[in-house]
Amino acid sequence: MKAMLFLNNTEKPVAVLDEVAVVTMNDNHKSSPSRITYKSHKLNASRTMIELRNHDRMLVRLEDGRSGSVLLQHSSLDMEGNAVGVLLVMGDLQV
C-alpha cells in the first residue's frame, strides 16, 4: 500500500511513501498502539526534511482512504538507499 505525508495546513505532500504497513502493538502500548512502517525512495518530496520535523504532528493519507495524525518516530536508510522508518499514529486512523 502507498501513502502520502502532509504537514498540517498544507495541500502538497512533504513525503511520498512507497510501501507502508499498519502495525498494531500489543497491550503494553495502550495510549497509541498503532504504528506505520514505511519505505520510500523519495521521502522528501517538497524540500522539507521531515527527519528534522520529528516533533511536529503530520497527517498521513493511506491509499485505502484512511488518514490520521502521526509523529515521526524513527527514520533511517536501508542498504539500497531507500528511506525506512516508523510513524507513531496519534489516536485512530479515520476513513
mmCIF file with all atom_site columns, N, CA, C and O in Angstrom, residues 1-22:
data_model
loop_
_atom_site.group_PDB
_atom_site.id
_atom_site.type_symbol
_atom_site.label_atom_id
_atom_site.label_alt_id
_atom_site.label_comp_id
_atom_site.label_asym_id
_atom_site.label_entity_id
_atom_site.label_seq_id
_atom_site.pdbx_PDB_ins_code
_atom_site.Cartn_x
_atom_site.Cartn_y
_atom_site.Cartn_z
_atom_site.occupancy
_atom_site.B_iso_or_equiv
_atom_site.pdbx_formal_charge
_atom_site.auth_seq_id
_atom_site.auth_comp_id
_atom_site.auth_asym_id
_atom_site.auth_atom_id
_atom_site.pdbx_PDB_model_num
ATOM 1  N N  . MET A 1 1  ? 0.848  -1.168 0.000  1.00 0.00 ? 1  MET A N  1
ATOM 2  C CA . MET A 1 1  ? 0.000  0.000  0.000  1.00 0.00 ? 1  MET A CA 1
ATOM 3  C C  . MET A 1 1  ? 0.898  1.238  0.000  1.00 0.00 ? 1  MET A C  1
ATOM 4  O O  . MET A 1 1  ? 1.988  1.221  0.556  1.00 0.00 ? 1  MET A O  1
ATOM 5  N N  . LYS A 1 2  ? 0.443  2.303  -0.588 1.00 0.00 ? 2  LYS A N  1
ATOM 6  C CA . LYS A 1 2  ? 1.175  3.574  -0.635 1.00 0.00 ? 2  LYS A CA 1
ATOM 7  C C  . LYS A 1 2  ? 0.501  4.592  0.274  1.00 0.00 ? 2  LYS A C  1
ATOM 8  O O  . LYS A 1 2  ? -0.641 4.409  0.685  1.00 0.00 ? 2  LYS A O  1
ATOM 9  N N  . ALA A 1 3  ? 1.209  5.689  0.543  1.00 0.00 ? 3  ALA A N  1
ATOM 10 C CA . ALA A 1 3  ? 0.667  6.751  1.387  1.00 0.00 ? 3  ALA A CA 1
ATOM 11 C C  . ALA A 1 3  ? 1.383  8.053  1.072  1.00 0.00 ? 3  ALA A C  1
ATOM 12 O O  . ALA A 1 3  ? 2.444  8.062  0.441  1.00 0.00 ? 3  ALA A O  1
ATOM 13 N N  . MET A 1 4  ? 0.768  9.153  1.509  1.00 0.00 ? 4  MET A N  1
ATOM 14 C CA . MET A 1 4  ? 1.385  10.473 1.401  1.00 0.00 ? 4  MET A CA 1
ATOM 15 C C  . MET A 1 4  ? 1.361  11.125 2.771  1.00 0.00 ? 4  MET A C  1
ATOM 16 O O  . MET A 1 4  ? 0.430  10.917 3.551  1.00 0.00 ? 4  MET A O  1
ATOM 17 N N  . LEU A 1 5  ? 2.386  11.900 3.051  1.00 0.00 ? 5  LEU A N  1
ATOM 18 C CA . LEU A 1 5  ? 2.539  12.556 4.338  1.00 0.00 ? 5  LEU A CA 1
ATOM 19 C C  . LEU A 1 5  ? 2.485  14.061 4.135  1.00 0.00 ? 5  LEU A C  1
ATOM 20 O O  . LEU A 1 5  ? 3.155  14.599 3.252  1.00 0.00 ? 5  LEU A O  1
ATOM 21 N N  . PHE A 1 6  ? 1.670  14.733 4.939  1.00 0.00 ? 6  PHE A N  1
ATOM 22 C CA . PHE A 1 6  ? 1.460  16.177 4.823  1.00 0.00 ? 6  PHE A CA 1
ATOM 23 C C  . PHE A 1 6  ? 1.779  16.850 6.148  1.00 0.00 ? 6  PHE A C  1
ATOM 24 O O  . PHE A 1 6  ? 1.489  16.312 7.215  1.00 0.00 ? 6  PHE A O  1
ATOM 25 N N  . LEU A 1 7  ? 2.357  18.041 6.092  1.00 0.00 ? 7  LEU A N  1
ATOM 26 C CA . LEU A 1 7  ? 2.429  18.901 7.270  1.00 0.00 ? 7  LEU A CA 1
ATOM 27 C C  . LEU A 1 7  ? 1.048  19.499 7.474  1.00 0.00 ? 7  LEU A C  1
ATOM 28 O O  . LEU A 1 7  ? 0.258  19.604 6.527  1.00 0.00 ? 7  LEU A O  1
ATOM 29 N N  . ASN A 1 8  ? 0.743  19.895 8.681  1.00 0.00 ? 8  ASN A N  1
ATOM 30 C CA . ASN A 1 8  ? -0.574 20.491 8.952  1.00 0.00 ? 8  ASN A CA 1
ATOM 31 C C  . ASN A 1 8  ? -0.773 21.753 8.122  1.00 0.00 ? 8  ASN A C  1
ATOM 32 O O  . ASN A 1 8  ? 0.146  22.547 7.943  1.00 0.00 ? 8  ASN A O  1
ATOM 33 N N  . ASN A 1 9  ? -1.967 21.910 7.597  1.00 0.00 ? 9  ASN A N  1
ATOM 34 C CA . ASN A 1 9  ? -2.389 23.066 6.808  1.00 0.00 ? 9  ASN A CA 1
ATOM 35 C C  . ASN A 1 9  ? -1.630 23.208 5.495  1.00 0.00 ? 9  ASN A C  1
ATOM 36 O O  . ASN A 1 9  ? -1.409 24.320 5.019  1.00 0.00 ? 9  ASN A O  1
ATOM 37 N N  . THR A 1 10 ? -1.205 22.087 4.913  1.00 0.00 ? 10 THR A N  1
ATOM 38 C CA . THR A 1 10 ? -0.591 22.133 3.589  1.00 0.00 ? 10 THR A CA 1
ATOM 39 C C  . THR A 1 10 ? -1.330 21.174 2.664  1.00 0.00 ? 10 THR A C  1
ATOM 40 O O  . THR A 1 10 ? -1.867 20.164 3.100  1.00 0.00 ? 10 THR A O  1
ATOM 41 N N  . GLU A 1 11 ? -1.376 21.521 1.387  1.00 0.00 ? 11 GLU A N  1
ATOM 42 C CA . GLU A 1 11 ? -2.062 20.686 0.406  1.00 0.00 ? 11 GLU A CA 1
ATOM 43 C C  . GLU A 1 11 ? -1.095 19.813 -0.379 1.00 0.00 ? 11 GLU A C  1
ATOM 44 O O  . GLU A 1 11 ? -1.489 18.815 -0.950 1.00 0.00 ? 11 GLU A O  1
ATOM 45 N N  . LYS A 1 12 ? 0.168  20.192 -0.426 1.00 0.00 ? 12 LYS A N  1
ATOM 46 C CA . LYS A 1 12 ? 1.172  19.437 -1.165 1.00 0.00 ? 12 LYS A CA 1
ATOM 47 C C  . LYS A 1 12 ? 1.864  18.462 -0.208 1.00 0.00 ? 12 LYS A C  1
ATOM 48 O O  . LYS A 1 12 ? 2.278  18.851 0.889  1.00 0.00 ? 12 LYS A O  1
ATOM 49 N N  . PRO A 1 13 ? 2.006  17.192 -0.610 1.00 0.00 ? 13 PRO A N  1
ATOM 50 C CA . PRO A 1 13 ? 2.645  16.237 0.302  1.00 0.00 ? 13 PRO A CA 1
ATOM 51 C C  . PRO A 1 13 ? 4.131  16.537 0.495  1.00 0.00 ? 13 PRO A C  1
ATOM 52 O O  . PRO A 1 13 ? 4.815  16.948 -0.423 1.00 0.00 ? 13 PRO A O  1
ATOM 53 N N  . VAL A 1 14 ? 4.602  16.327 1.721  1.00 0.00 ? 14 VAL A N  1
ATOM 54 C CA . VAL A 1 14 ? 6.022  16.512 2.003  1.00 0.00 ? 14 VAL A CA 1
ATOM 55 C C  . VAL A 1 14 ? 6.786  15.212 1.820  1.00 0.00 ? 14 VAL A C  1
ATOM 56 O O  . VAL A 1 14 ? 8.007  15.226 1.732  1.00 0.00 ? 14 VAL A O  1
ATOM 57 N N  . ALA A 1 15 ? 6.068  14.090 1.762  1.00 0.00 ? 15 ALA A N  1
ATOM 58 C CA . ALA A 1 15 ? 6.715  12.795 1.550  1.00 0.00 ? 15 ALA A CA 1
ATOM 59 C C  . ALA A 1 15 ? 5.765  11.852 0.831  1.00 0.00 ? 15 ALA A C  1
ATOM 60 O O  . ALA A 1 15 ? 4.560  11.868 1.076  1.00 0.00 ? 15 ALA A O  1
ATOM 61 N N  . VAL A 1 16 ? 6.332  11.054 -0.063 1.00 0.00 ? 16 VAL A N  1
ATOM 62 C CA . VAL A 1 16 ? 5.588  10.011 -0.757 1.00 0.00 ? 16 VAL A CA 1
ATOM 63 C C  . VAL A 1 16 ? 6.146  8.682  -0.251 1.00 0.00 ? 16 VAL A C  1
ATOM 64 O O  . VAL A 1 16 ? 7.334  8.407  -0.392 1.00 0.00 ? 16 VAL A O  1
ATOM 65 N N  . LEU A 1 17 ? 5.283  7.875  0.348  1.00 0.00 ? 17 LEU A N  1
ATOM 66 C CA . LEU A 1 17 ? 5.700  6.611  0.943  1.00 0.00 ? 17 LEU A CA 1
ATOM 67 C C  . LEU A 1 17 ? 5.284  5.478  0.021  1.00 0.00 ? 17 LEU A C  1
ATOM 68 O O  . LEU A 1 17 ? 4.101  5.284  -0.236 1.00 0.00 ? 17 LEU A O  1
ATOM 69 N N  . ASP A 1 18 ? 6.259  4.738  -0.490 1.00 0.00 ? 18 ASP A N  1
ATOM 70 C CA . ASP A 1 18 ? 6.002  3.706  -1.487 1.00 0.00 ? 18 ASP A CA 1
ATOM 71 C C  . ASP A 1 18 ? 5.414  2.428  -0.898 1.00 0.00 ? 18 ASP A C  1
ATOM 72 O O  . ASP A 1 18 ? 4.542  1.815  -1.497 1.00 0.00 ? 18 ASP A O  1
ATOM 73 N N  . GLU A 1 19 ? 5.907  2.007  0.241  1.00 0.00 ? 19 GLU A N  1
ATOM 74 C CA . GLU A 1 19 ? 5.425  0.783  0.884  1.00 0.00 ? 19 GLU A CA 1
ATOM 75 C C  . GLU A 1 19 ? 5.133  1.095  2.344  1.00 0.00 ? 19 GLU A C  1
ATOM 76 O O  . GLU A 1 19 ? 6.038  1.496  3.084  1.00 0.00 ? 19 GLU A O  1
ATOM 77 N N  . VAL A 1 20 ? 3.881  0.933  2.756  1.00 0.00 ? 20 VAL A N  1
ATOM 78 C CA . VAL A 1 20 ? 3.520  1.147  4.152  1.00 0.00 ? 20 VAL A CA 1
ATOM 79 C C  . VAL A 1 20 ? 2.770  -0.066 4.674  1.00 0.00 ? 20 VAL A C  1
ATOM 80 O O  . VAL A 1 20 ? 2.122  -0.791 3.918  1.00 0.00 ? 20 VAL A O  1
ATOM 81 N N  . ALA A 1 21 ? 2.868  -0.275 5.973  1.00 0.00 ? 21 ALA A N  1
ATOM 82 C CA . ALA A 1 21 ? 2.122  -1.326 6.658  1.00 0.00 ? 21 ALA A CA 1
ATOM 83 C C  . ALA A 1 21 ? 1.683  -0.767 7.999  1.00 0.00 ? 21 ALA A C  1
ATOM 84 O O  . ALA A 1 21 ? 2.470  -0.136 8.712  1.00 0.00 ? 21 ALA A O  1
ATOM 85 N N  . VAL A 1 22 ? 0.418  -0.982 8.341  1.00 0.00 ? 22 VAL A N  1
ATOM 86 C CA . VAL A 1 22 ? -0.110 -0.546 9.633  1.00 0.00 ? 22 VAL A CA 1
ATOM 87 C C  . VAL A 1 22 ? 0.053  -1.715 10.602 1.00 0.00 ? 22 VAL A C  1
ATOM 88 O O  . VAL A 1 22 ? -0.389 -2.828 10.332 1.00 0.00 ? 22 VAL A O  1
#
